[in-house]
Amino acid sequence: MHILHVVGARPNFMKAAPVMRVLGKWADVRQTLVHTGQHYDNNLSDVFFSQLSLPAPDANLEVGSGSHAWQTAEIMMRFEPVVLERKPDLVVVYGDVNSTLAAALVCSKLLIRVAHVEAGLRSFDHTMPEEINRIITDRLADVLFTPSEDADINLQREGIPANKICRVGNVMIDSLVQLLPLAMQCPRNGLPERYALVTLHRPSNVDDSASLRSIIKSLLDVSKQLEVVFPVHPRTRQRIAQFGINTEKLHLLEPLPYIEFLALQNRAAVVITDSGGIQEETTYLGIPCLTLRSNTERPVTVSMGTNVLVGQDLALLNSELAKILEGKAKIGSIPPLWDGHAGERIADALHP
Ligand code: UD1
C-alpha cells in the first residue's frame, strides 16, 4: 500500500510525524512525504523536521506566500503532477491550513482516497480562513479521523456518514508526549522564572492596526505584573513594524523550534494565545490558557481543559489573569484519547 502525506505549514508537522512513525513499522506500507512549502523559513519548517524525526520530503512544491486564492491554486497546480506520477493509494492531509484544502481538492477530483487527520473541528466562524478549509476538506475526505466527541457530532450534523468517521484522539499530543522529557531538560537561557508566554498570528487579531494596537497595549499592562515572553510569528512581526507599534517592554523572540517552545509552555505561569494547537497543548500540560478569540473550534479545551476565551475583552483578560496570579486558576483535566497513542489508532485504521 502506498500512502502519501501532505504537509505545508508549521502546525502540520507535529501531526504527521507520529502517523508516519507508526506506519513506518509496517513492511507492506510505502510512504511518500510532500511538503507544499507554504511555510519555508527554517524556524517555521526545517527545524521541525529534525526535532520530530520527520524524513526529508520526497517532493517540495516550494509554493511560498501569497493571497489565499493564489496560494491554494498554486499548491493545486504543483501537487497534481506529483500525485499523477506517484500514484498513491491514499493521501493523508492534516489540520486546516491552505495546503490541507488544496491537496484534498486535487485528490478528490483524481478519485484518490483522502484521509483527513483532525477532522470535524468547527469554530462556526466563517470569517476564519481555516473554517472554510475544515468544512470543505471534511466534505471531500473519505476517512475522517476526529480528536474528540464534539467533532463527531459536528460531522454527523453535516450529514457525513457515520462509517467514514473514526475517533482516534489528538495526534498532536502524541508528539508532545514523546518530546516533553527532552523539553524538560532545556536550559532556561536567561528567561525569567515566572512569565506569561504569548503567541499571536490570527489575521483577525494582527492584520487590523486598531486591534493589534489594543492587544499589545494590554500585553504591556500584563508586563507590569509579569514578564511577557513573546516568540513572534513573521506575519505579526511584519504588522508590528508596519503599524509602528512600540513593544519595548515585551520580551520578543524569533519563532522557536518545537522542543524549546514546549519547554516555554510547560514552565509558563499563563499562556496568552490565539493559536488553535496551543489551546490543546496547554490543556494537556495543565497550564492556564487565555485565548484571544471569541470562539474556538476546540471547545473541549474550555469544557474540560484549562482554556478560557477572553476575545478582545481586555477587562476579562485582566480579571482572568488576576485569578491565575492569585493561585485560583481553572483546574482542567485531559480529554479522553489524548494519550500519546492516536498515531497508532490512525495507522491501525489505515492498514488494510
Ligand atoms: C498558517 C495557517 C494557520 C496556522 C499558521 C501557523 C492557513 C490559512 N493558515 O497561517 O492556520 O495557524 O499557518 O503558523 O493556512 N511567512 C514567512 N515565512 C514563512 C511563512 C510565512 O515569513 O515561512 C510570512 C509571509 O509573509 C506570509 C505570512 O507569514 O505572507 C503568512 O503566512 P501564511 O502561510 O499565509 O499563513 P500563516 O499566517 O502562517
mmCIF file of C-alpha atoms and ligand atoms in Angstrom:
data_model
loop_
_atom_site.group_PDB
_atom_site.id
_atom_site.type_symbol
_atom_site.label_atom_id
_atom_site.label_comp_id
_atom_site.label_asym_id
_atom_site.label_seq_id
_atom_site.Cartn_x
_atom_site.Cartn_y
_atom_site.Cartn_z
ATOM 1 C CA MET A 1 0.000 0.000 0.000
ATOM 2 C CA HIS A 2 1.335 3.450 -0.913
ATOM 3 C CA ILE A 3 0.356 6.317 1.401
ATOM 4 C CA LEU A 4 1.248 9.904 0.512
ATOM 5 C CA HIS A 5 1.254 12.518 3.304
ATOM 6 C CA VAL A 6 0.906 16.235 2.632
ATOM 7 C CA VAL A 7 2.317 18.860 4.992
ATOM 8 C CA GLY A 8 2.798 22.565 4.411
ATOM 9 C CA ALA A 9 2.701 24.750 7.471
ATOM 10 C CA ARG A 10 4.070 24.615 11.000
ATOM 11 C CA PRO A 11 1.067 23.021 12.749
ATOM 12 C CA ASN A 12 1.061 20.107 10.260
ATOM 13 C CA PHE A 13 4.474 18.752 11.176
ATOM 14 C CA MET A 14 3.698 17.591 14.739
ATOM 15 C CA LYS A 15 0.540 15.871 13.456
ATOM 16 C CA ALA A 16 2.163 13.987 10.564
ATOM 17 C CA ALA A 17 5.247 12.807 12.473
ATOM 18 C CA PRO A 18 3.522 10.286 14.798
ATOM 19 C CA VAL A 19 1.400 8.839 11.961
ATOM 20 C CA MET A 20 4.417 8.374 9.699
ATOM 21 C CA ARG A 21 6.466 6.879 12.502
ATOM 22 C CA VAL A 22 3.889 4.165 13.277
ATOM 23 C CA LEU A 23 3.106 3.428 9.611
ATOM 24 C CA GLY A 24 6.849 3.121 9.021
ATOM 25 C CA LYS A 25 6.812 -0.085 11.051
ATOM 26 C CA TRP A 26 4.582 -1.894 8.532
ATOM 27 C CA ALA A 27 6.688 -3.672 5.902
ATOM 28 C CA ASP A 28 3.907 -3.534 3.292
ATOM 29 C CA VAL A 29 3.339 0.226 3.558
ATOM 30 C CA ARG A 30 5.336 2.590 1.355
ATOM 31 C CA GLN A 31 5.210 6.258 2.378
ATOM 32 C CA THR A 32 5.804 9.453 0.445
ATOM 33 C CA LEU A 33 6.012 12.885 2.071
ATOM 34 C CA VAL A 34 5.149 16.037 0.124
ATOM 35 C CA HIS A 35 5.912 19.486 1.600
ATOM 36 C CA THR A 36 3.981 22.227 -0.167
ATOM 37 C CA GLY A 37 6.404 24.908 1.040
ATOM 38 C CA GLN A 38 3.587 27.075 2.463
ATOM 39 C CA HIS A 39 5.959 27.669 5.367
ATOM 40 C CA TYR A 40 9.551 27.923 4.192
ATOM 41 C CA ASP A 41 11.516 29.740 6.916
ATOM 42 C CA ASN A 42 13.926 27.445 8.742
ATOM 43 C CA ASN A 43 12.349 28.223 12.106
ATOM 44 C CA LEU A 44 8.809 27.558 10.860
ATOM 45 C CA SER A 45 9.714 24.430 8.910
ATOM 46 C CA ASP A 46 13.156 22.710 8.685
ATOM 47 C CA VAL A 47 13.860 22.682 12.407
ATOM 48 C CA PHE A 48 10.543 20.869 12.986
ATOM 49 C CA PHE A 49 11.575 18.126 10.569
ATOM 50 C CA SER A 50 14.736 17.425 12.518
ATOM 51 C CA GLN A 51 13.222 17.673 16.028
ATOM 52 C CA LEU A 52 10.232 15.492 15.115
ATOM 53 C CA SER A 53 12.369 13.000 13.146
ATOM 54 C CA LEU A 54 10.315 13.513 10.013
ATOM 55 C CA PRO A 55 12.032 12.162 6.884
ATOM 56 C CA ALA A 56 13.172 14.729 4.319
ATOM 57 C CA PRO A 57 10.277 15.411 1.937
ATOM 58 C CA ASP A 58 10.235 13.379 -1.287
ATOM 59 C CA ALA A 59 8.942 16.478 -3.031
ATOM 60 C CA ASN A 60 8.911 20.143 -2.027
ATOM 61 C CA LEU A 61 6.483 22.246 -4.049
ATOM 62 C CA GLU A 62 8.134 25.474 -2.797
ATOM 63 C CA VAL A 63 4.914 27.406 -3.145
ATOM 64 C CA GLY A 64 5.713 30.207 -0.666
ATOM 65 C CA SER A 65 3.424 33.035 0.400
ATOM 66 C CA GLY A 66 0.597 34.786 -1.404
ATOM 67 C CA SER A 67 -3.104 35.519 -1.185
ATOM 68 C CA HIS A 68 -5.354 32.630 -0.220
ATOM 69 C CA ALA A 69 -6.580 32.097 -3.785
ATOM 70 C CA TRP A 70 -3.085 32.322 -5.216
ATOM 71 C CA GLN A 71 -1.531 30.024 -2.610
ATOM 72 C CA THR A 72 -4.310 27.411 -2.818
ATOM 73 C CA ALA A 73 -4.325 27.409 -6.620
ATOM 74 C CA GLU A 74 -0.553 27.259 -6.854
ATOM 75 C CA ILE A 75 -0.406 24.277 -4.472
ATOM 76 C CA MET A 76 -3.089 22.520 -6.526
ATOM 77 C CA MET A 77 -1.246 23.079 -9.801
ATOM 78 C CA ARG A 78 2.086 21.920 -8.392
ATOM 79 C CA PHE A 79 0.625 18.983 -6.443
ATOM 80 C CA GLU A 80 -1.445 17.411 -9.237
ATOM 81 C CA PRO A 81 1.516 16.198 -11.359
ATOM 82 C CA VAL A 82 3.205 14.782 -8.243
ATOM 83 C CA VAL A 83 0.129 12.692 -7.419
ATOM 84 C CA LEU A 84 -0.291 11.599 -11.023
ATOM 85 C CA GLU A 85 3.317 10.482 -11.162
ATOM 86 C CA ARG A 86 3.470 8.761 -7.777
ATOM 87 C CA LYS A 87 0.018 7.135 -7.877
ATOM 88 C CA PRO A 88 -0.641 6.750 -4.133
ATOM 89 C CA ASP A 89 -3.482 4.521 -2.918
ATOM 90 C CA LEU A 90 -4.342 7.066 -0.236
ATOM 91 C CA VAL A 91 -3.421 10.663 0.568
ATOM 92 C CA VAL A 92 -3.382 11.862 4.186
ATOM 93 C CA VAL A 93 -3.955 15.571 4.887
ATOM 94 C CA TYR A 94 -3.627 17.246 8.284
ATOM 95 C CA GLY A 95 -5.342 20.097 10.094
ATOM 96 C CA ASP A 96 -6.896 23.134 8.459
ATOM 97 C CA VAL A 97 -4.280 25.079 6.525
ATOM 98 C CA ASN A 98 -4.465 26.053 2.855
ATOM 99 C CA SER A 99 -2.207 23.107 1.956
ATOM 100 C CA THR A 100 -4.749 20.718 3.503
ATOM 101 C CA LEU A 101 -7.620 22.025 1.403
ATOM 102 C CA ALA A 102 -5.606 22.282 -1.820
ATOM 103 C CA ALA A 103 -4.382 18.674 -1.594
ATOM 104 C CA ALA A 104 -7.843 17.316 -0.719
ATOM 105 C CA LEU A 105 -9.381 19.104 -3.728
ATOM 106 C CA VAL A 106 -6.774 17.744 -6.138
ATOM 107 C CA CYS A 107 -7.129 14.166 -4.892
ATOM 108 C CA SER A 108 -10.911 14.111 -4.814
ATOM 109 C CA LYS A 109 -11.011 15.108 -8.494
ATOM 110 C CA LEU A 110 -8.463 12.417 -9.365
ATOM 111 C CA LEU A 111 -10.588 9.867 -7.466
ATOM 112 C CA ILE A 112 -7.786 9.191 -4.990
ATOM 113 C CA ARG A 113 -8.890 8.364 -1.456
ATOM 114 C CA VAL A 114 -8.275 11.105 1.114
ATOM 115 C CA ALA A 115 -7.926 10.706 4.875
ATOM 116 C CA HIS A 116 -8.246 13.868 6.980
ATOM 117 C CA VAL A 117 -6.494 13.924 10.344
ATOM 118 C CA GLU A 118 -8.099 16.369 12.810
ATOM 119 C CA ALA A 119 -11.492 16.273 11.100
ATOM 120 C CA GLY A 120 -14.729 17.720 12.444
ATOM 121 C CA LEU A 121 -13.445 20.776 14.315
ATOM 122 C CA ARG A 122 -15.719 23.797 13.869
ATOM 123 C CA SER A 123 -15.498 27.348 15.166
ATOM 124 C CA PHE A 124 -18.726 28.235 13.285
ATOM 125 C CA ASP A 125 -16.905 31.427 12.332
ATOM 126 C CA HIS A 126 -16.833 31.762 8.558
ATOM 127 C CA THR A 127 -14.577 34.807 8.677
ATOM 128 C CA MET A 128 -11.764 32.448 9.686
ATOM 129 C CA PRO A 129 -9.980 31.042 6.615
ATOM 130 C CA GLU A 130 -9.277 27.788 8.462
ATOM 131 C CA GLU A 131 -13.018 27.211 8.997
ATOM 132 C CA ILE A 132 -13.597 27.207 5.225
ATOM 133 C CA ASN A 133 -10.666 24.804 4.828
ATOM 134 C CA ARG A 134 -12.078 22.484 7.511
ATOM 135 C CA ILE A 135 -15.604 22.333 6.102
ATOM 136 C CA ILE A 136 -14.557 21.647 2.523
ATOM 137 C CA THR A 137 -11.805 19.176 3.413
ATOM 138 C CA ASP A 138 -14.220 17.187 5.570
ATOM 139 C CA ARG A 139 -16.828 17.221 2.822
ATOM 140 C CA LEU A 140 -14.307 15.731 0.370
ATOM 141 C CA ALA A 141 -12.499 13.253 2.632
ATOM 142 C CA ASP A 142 -13.197 9.517 2.546
ATOM 143 C CA VAL A 143 -11.873 8.820 6.049
ATOM 144 C CA LEU A 144 -12.274 11.397 8.823
ATOM 145 C CA PHE A 145 -10.094 10.980 11.898
ATOM 146 C CA THR A 146 -11.501 13.056 14.762
ATOM 147 C CA PRO A 147 -9.858 14.148 18.026
ATOM 148 C CA SER A 148 -12.933 14.411 20.270
ATOM 149 C CA GLU A 149 -16.646 13.714 20.527
ATOM 150 C CA ASP A 150 -17.721 17.254 19.572
ATOM 151 C CA ALA A 151 -16.021 16.731 16.202
ATOM 152 C CA ASP A 152 -18.028 13.548 15.549
ATOM 153 C CA ILE A 153 -21.243 15.410 16.391
ATOM 154 C CA ASN A 154 -20.370 18.274 14.020
ATOM 155 C CA LEU A 155 -19.732 15.859 11.163
ATOM 156 C CA GLN A 156 -22.923 13.887 11.755
ATOM 157 C CA ARG A 157 -24.873 17.155 11.813
ATOM 158 C CA GLU A 158 -23.396 17.984 8.394
ATOM 159 C CA GLY A 159 -24.608 14.641 7.040
ATOM 160 C CA ILE A 160 -21.245 12.842 6.884
ATOM 161 C CA PRO A 161 -21.991 9.101 7.068
ATOM 162 C CA ALA A 162 -21.019 7.554 10.407
ATOM 163 C CA ASN A 163 -18.924 4.856 8.721
ATOM 164 C CA LYS A 164 -16.477 7.490 7.436
ATOM 165 C CA ILE A 165 -15.863 8.927 10.928
ATOM 166 C CA CYS A 166 -13.211 7.387 13.135
ATOM 167 C CA ARG A 167 -12.449 8.915 16.539
ATOM 168 C CA VAL A 168 -8.758 8.418 17.262
ATOM 169 C CA GLY A 169 -7.946 11.212 19.718
ATOM 170 C CA ASN A 170 -5.460 14.029 19.395
ATOM 171 C CA VAL A 171 -2.432 13.102 17.315
ATOM 172 C CA MET A 172 -0.601 16.338 18.119
ATOM 173 C CA ILE A 173 -0.499 15.203 21.736
ATOM 174 C CA ASP A 174 1.496 12.133 20.576
ATOM 175 C CA SER A 175 4.372 14.440 19.604
ATOM 176 C CA LEU A 176 4.042 16.336 22.858
ATOM 177 C CA VAL A 177 4.155 13.150 24.958
ATOM 178 C CA GLN A 178 7.169 11.928 23.034
ATOM 179 C CA LEU A 179 9.224 15.123 23.304
ATOM 180 C CA LEU A 180 8.191 16.521 26.701
ATOM 181 C CA PRO A 181 11.044 14.714 28.504
ATOM 182 C CA LEU A 182 13.542 16.486 26.202
ATOM 183 C CA ALA A 183 11.749 19.805 26.673
ATOM 184 C CA MET A 184 12.068 19.454 30.437
ATOM 185 C CA GLN A 185 15.849 19.345 30.044
ATOM 186 C CA CYS A 186 16.017 22.573 28.008
ATOM 187 C CA PRO A 187 18.122 25.292 29.633
ATOM 188 C CA ARG A 188 16.285 28.475 30.672
ATOM 189 C CA ASN A 189 18.558 30.642 28.509
ATOM 190 C CA GLY A 190 18.222 33.671 30.758
ATOM 191 C CA LEU A 191 14.439 33.731 30.622
ATOM 192 C CA PRO A 192 12.646 34.858 33.785
ATOM 193 C CA GLU A 193 11.488 32.368 36.432
ATOM 194 C CA ARG A 194 7.869 33.479 36.153
ATOM 195 C CA TYR A 195 6.399 34.774 32.918
ATOM 196 C CA ALA A 196 3.387 34.943 30.623
ATOM 197 C CA LEU A 197 4.012 33.263 27.263
ATOM 198 C CA VAL A 198 2.323 34.976 24.310
ATOM 199 C CA THR A 199 1.688 33.935 20.702
ATOM 200 C CA LEU A 200 -0.335 35.905 18.206
ATOM 201 C CA HIS A 201 -0.848 35.405 14.481
ATOM 202 C CA ARG A 202 -4.561 35.206 13.580
ATOM 203 C CA PRO A 203 -5.354 37.681 10.764
ATOM 204 C CA SER A 204 -8.381 38.929 12.761
ATOM 205 C CA ASN A 205 -6.063 39.995 15.597
ATOM 206 C CA VAL A 206 -2.929 41.166 13.808
ATOM 207 C CA ASP A 207 -3.929 42.464 10.376
ATOM 208 C CA ASP A 208 -6.018 45.327 11.720
ATOM 209 C CA SER A 209 -3.989 48.174 13.187
ATOM 210 C CA ALA A 210 -6.525 49.077 15.912
ATOM 211 C CA SER A 211 -6.934 45.531 17.150
ATOM 212 C CA LEU A 212 -3.205 44.735 17.167
ATOM 213 C CA ARG A 213 -2.533 48.032 18.944
ATOM 214 C CA SER A 214 -5.085 47.284 21.643
ATOM 215 C CA ILE A 215 -3.811 43.730 22.185
ATOM 216 C CA ILE A 216 -0.212 44.958 22.508
ATOM 217 C CA LYS A 217 -1.380 47.662 24.899
ATOM 218 C CA SER A 218 -2.974 45.045 27.123
ATOM 219 C CA LEU A 219 0.171 42.908 26.938
ATOM 220 C CA LEU A 220 2.136 45.971 28.095
ATOM 221 C CA ASP A 221 -0.292 46.177 31.049
ATOM 222 C CA VAL A 222 0.281 42.478 31.768
ATOM 223 C CA SER A 223 4.041 43.107 31.726
ATOM 224 C CA LYS A 224 3.659 45.405 34.768
ATOM 225 C CA GLN A 225 2.775 42.301 36.808
ATOM 226 C CA LEU A 226 4.503 39.501 34.947
ATOM 227 C CA GLU A 227 7.243 39.431 32.328
ATOM 228 C CA VAL A 228 5.864 38.761 28.867
ATOM 229 C CA VAL A 229 7.808 36.342 26.640
ATOM 230 C CA PHE A 230 6.602 36.587 23.051
ATOM 231 C CA PRO A 231 8.001 34.469 20.181
ATOM 232 C CA VAL A 232 6.739 36.440 17.188
ATOM 233 C CA HIS A 233 5.254 34.878 14.047
ATOM 234 C CA PRO A 234 6.606 36.508 10.835
ATOM 235 C CA ARG A 235 3.151 37.840 9.910
ATOM 236 C CA THR A 236 2.863 39.558 13.307
ATOM 237 C CA ARG A 237 6.406 40.932 13.176
ATOM 238 C CA GLN A 238 5.641 42.495 9.796
ATOM 239 C CA ARG A 239 2.454 44.092 11.146
ATOM 240 C CA ILE A 240 4.113 45.447 14.303
ATOM 241 C CA ALA A 241 6.734 47.134 12.096
ATOM 242 C CA GLN A 242 4.184 48.325 9.513
ATOM 243 C CA PHE A 243 1.918 49.890 12.169
ATOM 244 C CA GLY A 244 4.889 51.308 14.130
ATOM 245 C CA ILE A 245 3.795 49.743 17.437
ATOM 246 C CA ASN A 246 6.099 50.050 20.438
ATOM 247 C CA THR A 247 6.822 46.657 22.045
ATOM 248 C CA GLU A 248 9.869 47.700 24.085
ATOM 249 C CA LYS A 249 8.705 46.298 27.429
ATOM 250 C CA LEU A 250 7.909 42.885 25.945
ATOM 251 C CA HIS A 251 10.475 40.135 25.603
ATOM 252 C CA LEU A 252 10.256 39.491 21.830
ATOM 253 C CA LEU A 253 11.839 36.322 20.403
ATOM 254 C CA GLU A 254 12.099 34.737 16.974
ATOM 255 C CA PRO A 255 9.669 31.824 16.373
ATOM 256 C CA LEU A 256 11.006 28.870 18.372
ATOM 257 C CA PRO A 257 11.649 25.241 17.485
ATOM 258 C CA TYR A 258 9.136 22.675 18.770
ATOM 259 C CA ILE A 259 11.052 21.434 21.820
ATOM 260 C CA GLU A 260 12.129 24.896 23.001
ATOM 261 C CA PHE A 261 8.564 26.183 22.654
ATOM 262 C CA LEU A 262 7.180 23.185 24.524
ATOM 263 C CA ALA A 263 9.636 23.920 27.337
ATOM 264 C CA LEU A 264 8.438 27.530 27.472
ATOM 265 C CA GLN A 265 4.780 26.437 27.623
ATOM 266 C CA ASN A 266 5.431 23.879 30.316
ATOM 267 C CA ARG A 267 7.126 26.466 32.575
ATOM 268 C CA ALA A 268 4.760 29.393 31.914
ATOM 269 C CA ALA A 269 2.570 30.885 34.633
ATOM 270 C CA VAL A 270 -0.015 31.514 31.917
ATOM 271 C CA VAL A 271 -0.184 31.289 28.140
ATOM 272 C CA ILE A 272 -1.960 34.039 26.195
ATOM 273 C CA THR A 273 -2.593 32.996 22.599
ATOM 274 C CA ASP A 274 -4.812 32.962 19.535
ATOM 275 C CA SER A 275 -3.444 29.640 18.252
ATOM 276 C CA GLY A 276 -5.571 26.514 17.953
ATOM 277 C CA GLY A 277 -2.923 23.931 18.794
ATOM 278 C CA ILE A 278 -1.649 25.821 21.831
ATOM 279 C CA GLN A 279 -5.125 25.720 23.415
ATOM 280 C CA GLU A 280 -4.782 21.930 23.230
ATOM 281 C CA GLU A 281 -1.185 21.690 24.392
ATOM 282 C CA THR A 282 -1.840 23.863 27.479
ATOM 283 C CA THR A 283 -4.884 21.727 28.308
ATOM 284 C CA TYR A 284 -2.695 18.627 28.212
ATOM 285 C CA LEU A 285 0.032 20.305 30.279
ATOM 286 C CA GLY A 286 -2.445 21.777 32.785
ATOM 287 C CA ILE A 287 -1.144 25.307 32.170
ATOM 288 C CA PRO A 288 -3.728 28.152 32.303
ATOM 289 C CA CYS A 289 -4.525 29.450 28.805
ATOM 290 C CA LEU A 290 -6.243 32.738 27.968
ATOM 291 C CA THR A 291 -7.331 32.696 24.334
ATOM 292 C CA LEU A 292 -7.607 35.988 22.471
ATOM 293 C CA ARG A 293 -10.557 34.803 20.396
ATOM 294 C CA SER A 294 -14.299 34.878 20.954
ATOM 295 C CA ASN A 295 -14.815 31.335 19.648
ATOM 296 C CA THR A 296 -12.862 28.119 19.378
ATOM 297 C CA GLU A 297 -13.045 25.058 17.154
ATOM 298 C CA ARG A 298 -11.625 23.145 20.135
ATOM 299 C CA PRO A 299 -14.438 23.535 22.733
ATOM 300 C CA VAL A 300 -13.208 20.583 24.788
ATOM 301 C CA THR A 301 -10.255 22.748 25.876
ATOM 302 C CA VAL A 302 -12.809 25.057 27.519
ATOM 303 C CA SER A 303 -15.274 22.446 28.836
ATOM 304 C CA MET A 304 -12.609 20.085 30.201
ATOM 305 C CA GLY A 305 -9.282 21.864 29.918
ATOM 306 C CA THR A 306 -7.579 24.988 31.202
ATOM 307 C CA ASN A 307 -8.678 27.270 28.380
ATOM 308 C CA VAL A 308 -10.699 30.475 28.879
ATOM 309 C CA LEU A 309 -11.857 32.512 25.866
ATOM 310 C CA VAL A 310 -11.301 36.212 26.512
ATOM 311 C CA GLY A 311 -11.782 37.518 22.959
ATOM 312 C CA GLN A 312 -10.524 41.080 22.786
ATOM 313 C CA ASP A 313 -12.130 41.937 26.111
ATOM 314 C CA LEU A 314 -9.226 43.478 27.983
ATOM 315 C CA ALA A 315 -11.130 43.723 31.267
ATOM 316 C CA LEU A 316 -11.825 39.988 31.108
ATOM 317 C CA LEU A 317 -8.171 39.299 30.262
ATOM 318 C CA ASN A 318 -7.139 41.273 33.342
ATOM 319 C CA SER A 319 -9.639 39.644 35.696
ATOM 320 C CA GLU A 320 -8.746 36.128 34.492
ATOM 321 C CA LEU A 321 -5.056 36.940 34.815
ATOM 322 C CA ALA A 322 -5.621 38.216 38.369
ATOM 323 C CA LYS A 323 -7.282 34.887 39.283
ATOM 324 C CA ILE A 324 -4.317 32.966 37.896
ATOM 325 C CA LEU A 325 -1.803 35.135 39.756
ATOM 326 C CA GLU A 326 -3.762 34.612 42.998
ATOM 327 C CA GLY A 327 -3.413 30.845 42.526
ATOM 328 C CA LYS A 328 -7.089 30.455 41.604
ATOM 329 C CA ALA A 329 -6.607 29.294 38.008
ATOM 330 C CA LYS A 330 -9.158 26.972 36.453
ATOM 331 C CA ILE A 331 -8.257 23.328 37.071
ATOM 332 C CA GLY A 332 -8.655 21.176 33.978
ATOM 333 C CA SER A 333 -8.409 17.540 33.004
ATOM 334 C CA ILE A 334 -7.057 15.758 29.926
ATOM 335 C CA PRO A 335 -9.734 14.835 27.358
ATOM 336 C CA PRO A 336 -10.241 11.138 26.517
ATOM 337 C CA LEU A 337 -7.871 9.673 23.897
ATOM 338 C CA TRP A 338 -5.353 12.493 24.267
ATOM 339 C CA ASP A 339 -2.942 9.853 25.426
ATOM 340 C CA GLY A 340 0.016 9.724 23.035
ATOM 341 C CA HIS A 341 -1.399 6.795 21.031
ATOM 342 C CA ALA A 342 -3.573 8.478 18.400
ATOM 343 C CA GLY A 343 -0.970 7.770 15.684
ATOM 344 C CA GLU A 344 -1.271 4.044 16.412
ATOM 345 C CA ARG A 345 -5.047 4.167 16.134
ATOM 346 C CA ILE A 346 -4.775 6.005 12.799
ATOM 347 C CA ALA A 347 -2.237 3.510 11.456
ATOM 348 C CA ASP A 348 -4.426 0.576 12.542
ATOM 349 C CA ALA A 349 -7.429 2.076 10.782
ATOM 350 C CA LEU A 350 -5.491 2.789 7.573
ATOM 351 C CA HIS A 351 -3.810 -0.554 7.306
ATOM 352 C CA PRO A 352 -5.929 -2.945 5.262
HETATM 353 C C1 UD1 B 1 -0.896 29.475 8.516
HETATM 354 C C2 UD1 B 1 -2.257 28.798 8.621
HETATM 355 C C3 UD1 B 1 -2.760 28.874 10.056
HETATM 356 C C4 UD1 B 1 -1.725 28.343 11.024
HETATM 357 C C5 UD1 B 1 -0.432 29.110 10.822
HETATM 358 C C6 UD1 B 1 0.665 28.671 11.762
HETATM 359 C C7 UD1 B 1 -3.702 28.947 6.626
HETATM 360 C C8 UD1 B 1 -4.919 29.569 6.080
HETATM 361 N N1 UD1 B 1 -3.253 29.460 7.793
HETATM 362 O O1 UD1 B 1 -1.099 30.860 8.798
HETATM 363 O O2 UD1 B 1 -3.926 28.081 10.166
HETATM 364 O O3 UD1 B 1 -2.204 28.522 12.342
HETATM 365 O O4 UD1 B 1 -0.010 28.901 9.466
HETATM 366 O O5 UD1 B 1 1.779 29.487 11.614
HETATM 367 O O6 UD1 B 1 -3.171 28.038 6.033
HETATM 368 N N2 UD1 B 1 5.790 33.881 6.284
HETATM 369 C C9 UD1 B 1 7.142 33.906 6.452
HETATM 370 N N3 UD1 B 1 7.815 32.728 6.443
HETATM 371 C C10 UD1 B 1 7.201 31.543 6.284
HETATM 372 C C11 UD1 B 1 5.813 31.534 6.085
HETATM 373 C C12 UD1 B 1 5.114 32.697 6.099
HETATM 374 O O7 UD1 B 1 7.747 34.956 6.618
HETATM 375 O O8 UD1 B 1 7.879 30.507 6.303
HETATM 376 C C13 UD1 B 1 5.043 35.145 6.305
HETATM 377 C C14 UD1 B 1 4.685 35.603 4.918
HETATM 378 O O9 UD1 B 1 4.834 36.961 4.843
HETATM 379 C C15 UD1 B 1 3.230 35.250 4.790
HETATM 380 C C16 UD1 B 1 2.743 35.325 6.236
HETATM 381 O O10 UD1 B 1 3.857 34.952 7.035
HETATM 382 O O11 UD1 B 1 2.537 36.100 3.944
HETATM 383 C C17 UD1 B 1 1.601 34.405 6.500
HETATM 384 O O12 UD1 B 1 1.911 33.067 6.114
HETATM 385 P P1 UD1 B 1 0.767 32.059 5.619
HETATM 386 O O13 UD1 B 1 1.317 30.705 5.406
HETATM 387 O O14 UD1 B 1 -0.006 32.663 4.522
HETATM 388 O O15 UD1 B 1 -0.236 31.991 6.832
HETATM 389 P P2 UD1 B 1 0.008 31.945 8.398
HETATM 390 O O16 UD1 B 1 -0.448 33.246 8.954
HETATM 391 O O17 UD1 B 1 1.355 31.455 8.786
#
